[in-house]
mmCIF file of C-alpha atoms in Angstrom:
data_model
loop_
_atom_site.group_PDB
_atom_site.id
_atom_site.type_symbol
_atom_site.label_atom_id
_atom_site.label_comp_id
_atom_site.label_asym_id
_atom_site.label_seq_id
_atom_site.Cartn_x
_atom_site.Cartn_y
_atom_site.Cartn_z
ATOM 1 C CA SER A 295 10.663 -19.954 -26.519
ATOM 2 C CA LEU A 296 9.368 -16.820 -24.803
ATOM 3 C CA VAL A 297 12.850 -15.501 -24.022
ATOM 4 C CA VAL A 298 13.332 -11.978 -25.320
ATOM 5 C CA SER A 299 16.874 -10.658 -25.759
ATOM 6 C CA ASP A 300 18.024 -7.098 -25.067
ATOM 7 C CA GLU A 301 18.706 -6.851 -28.799
ATOM 8 C CA ASP A 302 15.069 -7.806 -29.553
ATOM 9 C CA ILE A 303 13.906 -5.097 -27.134
ATOM 10 C CA THR A 304 16.136 -2.450 -28.753
ATOM 11 C CA LEU A 305 14.796 -3.399 -32.197
ATOM 12 C CA GLU A 306 11.196 -3.325 -30.912
ATOM 13 C CA LEU A 307 11.720 0.143 -29.394
ATOM 14 C CA GLY A 308 13.200 1.309 -32.688
ATOM 15 C CA SER A 309 10.396 -0.032 -34.865
ATOM 16 C CA ASN A 310 7.380 0.213 -32.581
ATOM 17 C CA LEU A 311 8.024 3.215 -30.318
ATOM 18 C CA GLU A 312 4.669 4.901 -30.994
ATOM 19 C CA ALA A 313 2.712 1.783 -30.005
ATOM 20 C CA ILE A 314 4.819 1.402 -26.849
ATOM 21 C CA GLN A 315 4.222 5.065 -25.933
ATOM 22 C CA LYS A 316 0.481 4.555 -26.462
ATOM 23 C CA ILE A 317 0.466 1.509 -24.154
ATOM 24 C CA TYR A 318 2.303 3.575 -21.539
ATOM 25 C CA ALA A 319 -0.194 6.430 -21.883
ATOM 26 C CA ASP A 320 -3.186 4.058 -21.725
ATOM 27 C CA ASP A 321 -1.840 2.284 -18.626
ATOM 28 C CA LEU A 322 -0.349 5.360 -16.936
ATOM 29 C CA GLU A 323 -3.004 5.861 -14.282
ATOM 30 C CA ARG A 324 -3.535 2.162 -13.545
ATOM 31 C CA LYS A 325 0.046 0.886 -13.627
ATOM 32 C CA TYR A 326 2.586 3.687 -13.509
ATOM 33 C CA GLN A 327 1.190 6.364 -11.189
ATOM 34 C CA LYS A 328 1.481 5.552 -7.525
ATOM 35 C CA PRO A 329 -0.363 7.825 -5.086
ATOM 36 C CA GLU A 330 1.052 8.841 -1.710
ATOM 37 C CA ARG A 331 1.167 5.768 0.550
ATOM 38 C CA ALA A 332 1.511 5.286 4.309
ATOM 39 C CA THR A 333 2.589 2.380 6.475
ATOM 40 C CA PHE A 334 1.320 2.147 10.037
ATOM 41 C CA ALA A 335 0.440 -0.351 12.751
ATOM 42 C CA ARG A 336 -2.841 -0.353 14.612
ATOM 43 C CA ILE A 337 -4.571 -1.764 17.632
ATOM 44 C CA ILE A 338 -8.311 -2.287 17.116
ATOM 45 C CA LEU A 339 -10.668 -2.570 20.062
ATOM 46 C CA PRO A 340 -14.237 -3.324 18.908
ATOM 47 C CA PHE A 341 -17.059 -2.075 21.113
ATOM 48 C CA THR A 342 -20.829 -2.303 21.425
ATOM 49 C CA ASP A 343 -23.253 0.307 22.725
ATOM 50 C CA ASP A 344 -23.230 -1.539 26.070
ATOM 51 C CA ASN A 345 -19.448 -1.591 26.603
ATOM 52 C CA LYS A 346 -18.355 1.525 24.679
ATOM 53 C CA ASP A 347 -17.302 3.576 27.738
ATOM 54 C CA GLU A 348 -15.378 0.658 29.230
ATOM 55 C CA ILE A 349 -13.586 -0.079 25.921
ATOM 56 C CA GLN A 350 -12.776 3.607 25.434
ATOM 57 C CA LYS A 351 -11.162 3.662 28.893
ATOM 58 C CA GLN A 352 -9.174 0.517 27.992
ATOM 59 C CA ALA A 353 -8.119 2.162 24.700
ATOM 60 C CA THR A 354 -6.860 5.257 26.529
ATOM 61 C CA GLU A 355 -4.832 3.072 28.924
ATOM 62 C CA LEU A 356 -3.351 1.192 25.949
ATOM 63 C CA GLN A 357 -2.559 4.448 24.188
ATOM 64 C CA ASN A 358 -0.657 5.622 27.275
ATOM 65 C CA LYS A 359 1.260 2.313 27.366
ATOM 66 C CA ALA A 360 2.053 2.694 23.653
ATOM 67 C CA ILE A 361 3.329 6.253 24.181
ATOM 68 C CA SER A 362 5.554 5.195 27.078
ATOM 69 C CA GLY A 363 6.640 2.208 24.943
ATOM 70 C CA ALA A 364 7.631 4.586 22.167
ATOM 71 C CA THR A 365 10.019 6.227 24.632
ATOM 72 C CA ASP A 366 11.488 2.779 25.428
ATOM 73 C CA ALA A 367 10.168 2.600 28.980
ATOM 74 C CA GLY A 368 6.939 0.705 28.378
ATOM 75 C CA ALA A 369 5.374 -2.035 26.296
ATOM 76 C CA ASP A 370 6.374 -2.503 22.669
ATOM 77 C CA PHE A 371 3.555 -1.665 20.218
ATOM 78 C CA THR A 372 3.787 -5.072 18.513
ATOM 79 C CA VAL A 373 3.310 -6.765 21.888
ATOM 80 C CA LEU A 374 0.272 -4.564 22.594
ATOM 81 C CA VAL A 375 -1.187 -5.551 19.195
ATOM 82 C CA GLN A 376 -0.717 -9.255 19.996
ATOM 83 C CA GLU A 377 -2.204 -8.906 23.481
ATOM 84 C CA HIS A 378 -5.160 -6.610 22.762
ATOM 85 C CA SER A 379 -6.050 -6.044 19.097
ATOM 86 C CA SER A 380 -8.970 -7.810 17.440
ATOM 87 C CA ASN A 381 -6.826 -8.007 14.277
ATOM 88 C CA LYS A 382 -3.350 -9.367 14.987
ATOM 89 C CA SER A 383 -2.411 -10.310 11.411
ATOM 90 C CA ASN A 384 0.937 -8.954 10.234
ATOM 91 C CA GLY A 385 1.527 -7.487 13.711
ATOM 92 C CA GLY A 386 -1.229 -4.978 13.038
ATOM 93 C CA VAL A 387 0.830 -3.421 10.233
ATOM 94 C CA ILE A 388 -0.926 -1.958 7.203
ATOM 95 C CA ALA A 389 1.709 -1.371 4.518
ATOM 96 C CA ASP A 390 1.597 1.053 1.582
ATOM 97 C CA ALA A 391 -2.041 2.056 2.066
ATOM 98 C CA THR A 392 -3.434 4.914 0.012
ATOM 99 C CA TYR A 393 -5.682 7.568 1.523
ATOM 100 C CA GLU A 394 -8.741 5.986 -0.123
ATOM 101 C CA GLN A 395 -8.002 2.485 1.201
ATOM 102 C CA ILE A 396 -8.329 3.287 4.890
ATOM 103 C CA PRO A 397 -11.028 4.864 7.079
ATOM 104 C CA ALA A 398 -11.035 8.669 6.748
ATOM 105 C CA GLU A 399 -10.481 9.120 10.514
ATOM 106 C CA ILE A 400 -7.205 7.178 10.238
ATOM 107 C CA ALA A 401 -6.175 8.625 6.874
ATOM 108 C CA SER A 402 -6.431 12.156 8.255
ATOM 109 C CA VAL A 403 -3.905 11.185 10.961
ATOM 110 C CA VAL A 404 -1.348 9.172 8.957
ATOM 111 C CA PHE A 405 -1.456 11.499 5.954
ATOM 112 C CA SER A 406 -1.170 14.689 8.007
ATOM 113 C CA ASP A 407 1.950 16.821 7.510
ATOM 114 C CA THR A 408 3.469 15.628 10.790
ATOM 115 C CA PRO A 409 1.818 12.370 11.881
ATOM 116 C CA PRO A 410 2.154 11.603 15.603
ATOM 117 C CA ALA A 411 4.350 8.608 16.533
ATOM 118 C CA ILE A 412 1.343 7.277 18.456
ATOM 119 C CA SER A 413 -2.120 8.647 17.697
ATOM 120 C CA ASP A 414 -4.893 9.630 20.036
ATOM 121 C CA VAL A 415 -7.643 7.024 20.392
ATOM 122 C CA ILE A 416 -9.617 7.147 17.126
ATOM 123 C CA GLU A 417 -13.229 5.990 16.919
ATOM 124 C CA THR A 418 -14.014 4.097 13.675
ATOM 125 C CA THR A 419 -16.734 1.707 12.537
ATOM 126 C CA GLU A 420 -14.330 -1.177 13.347
ATOM 127 C CA GLY A 421 -13.847 0.027 16.911
ATOM 128 C CA PHE A 422 -11.458 2.274 18.805
ATOM 129 C CA GLN A 423 -8.063 2.340 17.121
ATOM 130 C CA ILE A 424 -4.616 3.422 18.214
ATOM 131 C CA ILE A 425 -2.216 4.072 15.359
ATOM 132 C CA LYS A 426 1.565 3.845 15.369
ATOM 133 C CA PHE A 427 2.903 5.781 12.389
ATOM 134 C CA ILE A 428 5.723 3.981 10.542
ATOM 135 C CA ASP A 429 6.391 5.863 7.317
ATOM 136 C CA LYS A 430 5.027 7.658 4.292
ATOM 137 C CA LYS A 431 6.018 7.454 0.628
ATOM 138 C CA ALA A 432 5.432 10.398 -1.676
ATOM 139 C CA ALA A 433 3.290 10.021 -4.775
ATOM 140 C CA GLU A 434 5.349 9.036 -7.786
ATOM 141 C CA THR A 435 5.015 8.392 -11.476
ATOM 142 C CA LEU A 436 7.227 5.809 -13.144
ATOM 143 C CA ALA A 437 8.751 7.578 -16.153
ATOM 144 C CA PHE A 438 8.368 6.207 -19.685
ATOM 145 C CA ASP A 439 12.143 5.675 -19.913
ATOM 146 C CA THR A 440 12.011 3.539 -16.764
ATOM 147 C CA VAL A 441 9.326 1.168 -18.091
ATOM 148 C CA LYS A 442 9.646 1.249 -21.904
ATOM 149 C CA ASN A 443 11.876 -1.868 -21.992
ATOM 150 C CA ASP A 444 9.365 -3.798 -19.869
ATOM 151 C CA ILE A 445 6.508 -2.765 -22.171
ATOM 152 C CA ALA A 446 8.526 -3.800 -25.248
ATOM 153 C CA ARG A 447 9.375 -7.136 -23.593
ATOM 154 C CA GLU A 448 5.691 -7.797 -22.809
ATOM 155 C CA LEU A 449 4.712 -6.952 -26.397
ATOM 156 C CA LEU A 450 7.361 -9.286 -27.813
ATOM 157 C CA GLN A 451 6.416 -12.110 -25.437
ATOM 158 C CA THR A 452 2.745 -11.720 -26.352
ATOM 159 C CA SER A 453 3.491 -11.868 -30.079
ATOM 160 C CA LYS A 454 5.824 -14.883 -29.612
ATOM 161 C CA LEU A 455 3.123 -16.611 -27.586
ATOM 162 C CA SER A 456 0.510 -16.043 -30.293
ATOM 163 C CA GLU A 457 2.956 -17.390 -32.929
ATOM 164 C CA ILE A 458 3.507 -20.529 -30.845
ATOM 165 C CA THR A 459 -0.254 -20.918 -30.352
ATOM 166 C CA LYS A 460 -0.872 -20.551 -34.119
ATOM 167 C CA LYS A 461 1.811 -23.175 -34.929
ATOM 168 C CA GLU A 462 0.280 -25.633 -32.447
ATOM 169 C CA ALA A 463 -3.199 -24.993 -33.814
#
């Protein structure tokens, strides 16, 4: 079976620590370093050259509704997303996005030192966007001590699996 006991893990850490540290070091950037991430909601209003001015006016009106909604007097942002955005999936929420994963015009707003609750109208290649900032998580690195047991478990499971495969072969 592929079940690995805590005792097995302790033994593996005792006998194979250098290999486990090397795996951690090799995978550090890919698996254990998490960059700063932001969560926000957005309303996207696509435009063409012909209707750009009209859509920009509509975006400004929506932004004003969103701001008054943020003060509890007007429309809820989620409702505005459902009624107006070209992308309604997940209520317009983009969760845990890194700076590189989103358009620079939006990243500069949500990753600023003090992001506005509701952004100005932002022109992007997708259209005019209005952003509602939700939260930001600082960059973090998972420490070796936090993940060493998981690495040892994976190593043990891999070796058990190859033993099983050899027996069956």
